[in-house]
C-alpha atoms as one frame of an Amber mdcrd trajectory, in Angstrom:
protein
   0.000   0.000   0.000   1.367   3.414  -0.999   2.014   5.916   1.755  -0.463
   8.869   1.259   2.163  11.274   2.547   4.561  10.133  -0.155   1.845  10.541
  -2.798   1.065  14.096  -1.651   4.756  15.030  -1.652   5.143  13.632  -5.179
   2.089  15.557  -6.381   3.475  18.745  -4.840   6.800  18.266  -6.560   5.045
  17.681  -9.886   2.971  20.840  -9.492   6.074  22.904  -8.711   7.875  21.450
 -11.726   4.887  22.206 -13.948   4.759  25.821 -12.740   8.488  26.240 -13.290
   8.175  24.783 -16.773   5.251  27.072 -17.609   6.889  30.272 -16.297   8.193
  32.381 -19.192  11.916  33.041 -19.286  12.559  36.774 -19.063  15.753  38.765
 -18.959  17.543  42.054 -19.551  20.252  42.434 -22.215  22.992  45.030 -22.682
  25.997  45.471 -24.973  29.334  46.579 -23.540  33.117  46.350 -23.506  35.955
  47.850 -21.463  35.953  51.075 -23.480  32.617  52.073 -21.972  33.287  50.733
 -18.466  32.642  54.219 -17.046  29.020  53.776 -18.165  28.721  50.037 -17.600
  29.678  50.023 -13.913  27.061  52.542 -12.691  24.449  50.710 -14.750  25.391
  47.385 -13.141  25.254  48.924  -9.681  21.769  50.293 -10.385  20.698  46.907
 -11.729  21.959  45.166  -8.590  20.125  47.628  -6.355  16.799  47.613  -8.215
  16.387  44.621 -10.519  18.719  41.761  -9.617  15.852  39.252  -9.522  15.752
  39.450 -13.334  18.664  37.737 -15.146  21.020  40.111 -16.931  22.882  39.178
 -20.124  25.879  41.107 -21.421  26.586  40.890 -25.150  30.258  41.654 -25.954
  30.754  44.617 -28.276  34.170  43.199 -29.133  36.989  41.265 -27.442  38.090
  44.163 -25.211  36.599  42.521 -22.136  39.113  42.222 -19.288  37.306  44.559
 -16.883  33.935  43.633 -18.352  34.448  39.937 -17.566  35.430  40.811 -14.024
  32.357  43.005 -13.633  30.146  40.193 -14.897  31.556  37.886 -12.245  31.092
  40.446  -9.467  27.535  41.327 -10.416  26.372  37.868 -11.449  25.843  38.766
 -15.100  25.631  36.173 -17.880  28.355  36.917 -20.459  26.817  35.969 -23.795
  28.757  33.445 -25.861  26.232  32.871 -28.657  27.798  33.076 -32.118  27.350
  36.566 -33.607  29.166  35.933 -36.885  26.044  35.903 -39.072  24.888  39.191
 -37.566  28.379  40.639 -37.963  28.290  39.679 -41.647  24.999  41.532 -42.023
  26.519  44.577 -40.315  29.505  44.469 -42.682  27.189  44.162 -45.669  25.080
  47.163 -44.627  27.913  49.377 -43.360  31.141  48.337 -45.130  32.962  51.589
 -44.320  32.429  51.561 -40.558  33.986  48.442 -38.995  34.185  49.950 -35.518
  30.685  51.365 -35.339  28.705  48.639 -37.085  29.129  46.364 -34.075  26.282
  48.374 -32.583  24.059  45.886 -34.393  25.146  43.289 -31.842  22.316  44.547
 -29.636  20.077  42.384 -31.817  21.768  39.317 -30.361  19.323  39.990 -27.522
  16.736  38.376 -29.818  18.768  35.158 -29.962  18.981  34.642 -26.205  17.141
  31.704 -24.587  14.366  33.998 -23.390  10.656  34.229 -24.046  10.737  37.968
 -23.433  13.686  40.346 -23.437  14.245  43.923 -22.333  17.165  45.490 -24.161
  18.674  48.674 -22.721  21.794  50.722 -23.528  24.356  50.909 -20.722  24.534
  54.718 -20.678  21.565  54.443 -18.336  20.773  53.824 -14.696  17.700  52.055
 -13.370  15.545  53.588 -10.639  12.901  50.868 -10.238  12.541  47.117 -10.578
  12.154  46.290 -14.277  10.403  43.005 -13.433   7.195  45.040 -13.442   7.673
  45.826 -17.137   7.446  42.226 -18.323   4.264  40.418 -19.292   2.960  43.481
 -21.153   3.320  42.221 -24.712   0.164  41.351 -26.626   0.682  39.884 -30.110
  -1.122  41.987 -32.684  -1.714  44.838 -30.241   1.626  45.428 -28.515   4.365
  43.436 -30.262   7.164  45.797 -29.319   7.366  48.236 -26.413   9.450  51.404
 -26.608  10.186  54.103 -24.063  10.772  57.129 -26.286  10.271  58.298 -29.834
  13.001  59.349 -32.236  11.540  61.414 -35.029  14.837  62.778 -36.358  17.207
  59.820 -36.214  15.617  57.006 -38.208  14.553  57.839 -41.786  15.027  60.517
 -44.403  12.263  62.172 -46.452  12.205  59.374 -49.018  10.268  57.218 -46.555
   7.113  58.881 -47.931   7.538  56.867 -51.135   6.687  53.653 -49.302   3.218
  52.957 -47.971   4.440  50.653 -45.191   6.488  53.516 -43.707   3.675  56.057
 -43.606   2.285  56.969 -40.185   4.553  54.540 -38.318   5.901  55.172 -34.814
   9.610  55.924 -34.821  11.436  54.822 -31.702  14.729  55.163 -29.900  16.107
  51.618 -29.753  18.171  52.299 -26.645  15.306  50.583 -24.822  12.807  48.028
 -26.047  10.869  44.997 -24.895   9.795  42.223 -27.241   9.808  38.458 -27.707
  11.785  36.410 -30.207   8.507  34.634 -30.900   7.358  37.964 -32.368  10.605
  39.524 -33.586  13.484  37.103 -34.066  17.034  37.728 -35.220  16.255  35.727
 -38.348  13.685  38.362 -39.338  16.501  40.911 -39.755  18.225  38.690 -42.306
  14.979  37.990 -44.145  13.877  41.626 -44.334  17.246  42.830 -45.612  17.436
  39.994 -48.153  14.078  41.182 -49.460  14.320  44.957 -49.103  17.939  46.030
 -48.726  17.599  48.609 -51.504  14.613  50.222 -49.768  16.459  50.277 -46.457
  19.403  52.150 -47.962  17.022  54.510 -49.772  15.214  55.576 -46.590  17.682
  55.217 -43.738  18.978  58.363 -42.100  22.736  58.791 -42.397  25.053  60.509
 -39.943  26.639  57.755 -37.844  23.328  55.987 -37.299  23.536  52.211 -37.498
  21.294  50.024 -35.358  18.383  52.410 -34.898  17.364  52.806 -38.547  17.590
  49.029 -38.945  15.539  48.134 -35.857  12.836  50.564 -36.945  12.893  49.357
 -40.555  12.570  45.664 -39.690   9.843  46.340 -37.144   7.898  48.506 -39.583
   8.399  46.156 -42.537   6.949  43.320 -40.514   3.977  45.450 -39.530   4.522
  45.021 -35.799   2.386  47.009 -33.394   4.542  49.391 -31.377   3.373  50.590
 -27.969   4.949  52.872 -25.412   5.866  51.982 -21.863   3.233  54.362 -20.505
   0.563  52.708 -22.626   1.322  49.232 -21.287   2.335  49.803 -17.645  -0.058
  51.710 -15.428   1.547  54.737 -13.852   4.775  54.386 -15.833   6.395  57.306
 -17.605   7.871  57.380 -21.088  10.370  59.957 -19.835  14.004  58.871 -19.615
  16.056  61.642 -21.251  18.904  62.900 -19.092  17.900  66.519 -19.804  14.309
  65.941 -18.664  12.381  68.905 -17.285   9.725  69.061 -14.528  11.132  66.035
 -12.702  10.153  65.677  -9.048  10.844  62.938  -6.515   8.506  60.787  -4.444
   8.761  60.004  -0.735  11.356  57.309  -1.509  13.487  59.697  -3.542  12.509
  58.095  -6.851  11.859  60.292  -9.911   8.456  61.261 -11.277   7.650  63.100
 -14.496   5.527  66.243 -14.719   2.334  64.180 -14.570   3.600  62.329 -11.457
   4.147  59.110 -13.398   7.033  56.862 -12.379  10.309  57.225 -14.267  11.971
  53.806 -14.480  15.375  54.786 -15.858  17.473  57.681 -17.118  19.276  57.540
 -20.456  22.225  59.756 -21.333  21.565  59.332 -25.076  23.844  61.581 -27.080
  25.748  62.831 -24.044  29.306  63.881 -24.890  30.611  63.800 -21.309  29.963
  61.910 -18.107  27.156  63.168 -15.833  27.823  66.140 -13.554  24.986  68.475
 -12.538  21.697  67.601 -14.265  18.588  66.228 -12.614  19.554  62.530 -12.738
  23.300  63.027 -12.454  23.469  62.735  -8.652  21.994  59.225  -8.862  24.471
  58.261 -11.608  27.415  59.614  -9.612  26.265  57.753  -6.505  26.037  54.479
  -8.430  29.466  55.156  -9.963  31.031  55.598  -6.502  29.372  52.448  -5.185
  30.557  50.469  -8.225  34.148  51.591  -7.765  33.980  50.664  -4.080  32.589
  47.235  -4.976  35.415  46.628  -7.478  38.021  47.719  -4.947  36.569  45.424
  -2.280  36.577  42.560  -4.769  40.261  43.148  -5.510  41.119  42.940  -1.815
  39.189  39.720  -1.220
């Protein structure tokens, strides 16, 4: 005769296994190397303080990774080893004259990670709140791709008006996005360019722009529905620009936009120097000091 206690324990184990199997895999992805360690370290410190329950994946920009590898070990970050050669070939094909800058396309390796849902973010940012709240907001056919901010000037040129599929589309800054590789996969980039490379070159904005015109073009060509963070997360703000105006702070010292919506991160997009005296700079500087202290303590241990 089977022990009922044993049966109940077995059933409990099975239920836990089933829940674990059903839970979607979610994670955050960044691209970095040692050259931008001054930005990477404050970002990692902010991630550890706010969002460490969500796995973080670091995609190498190149092989300049000595400090980056060490930082990954200290902060518990997954250093991505997936093969990027096919994507690198696409980058070389699209931008043959810019070998150093075209590696910016490696951010799209985020779509090849073993995740059901990914949040990509540039490392010239710091996080203020737990990004776990931002997942589970995709809705195929209604919200395929979530952005934080628009980018009207840095995607296409005026020739976009020649193409019906580019009329009235939402242009986004691809320094932050959330999507799923079940909706937008890395393979889609190869397929779209194989089909419409001439159109891409006809409409893309020039001026040291690489990944952003491509991410917009592929998303628009596939007819994906683009939503903003504020549209999908109640009480969230689409504000993230480091020069933001009308920012206030709640009782916990966390930033709010002019409408009192919660700002989740700050992005120093286009900044030509490290933060000093703007509204979010004190938080960045604090994270930078903490990161340096953490590295120093690690060296002594």
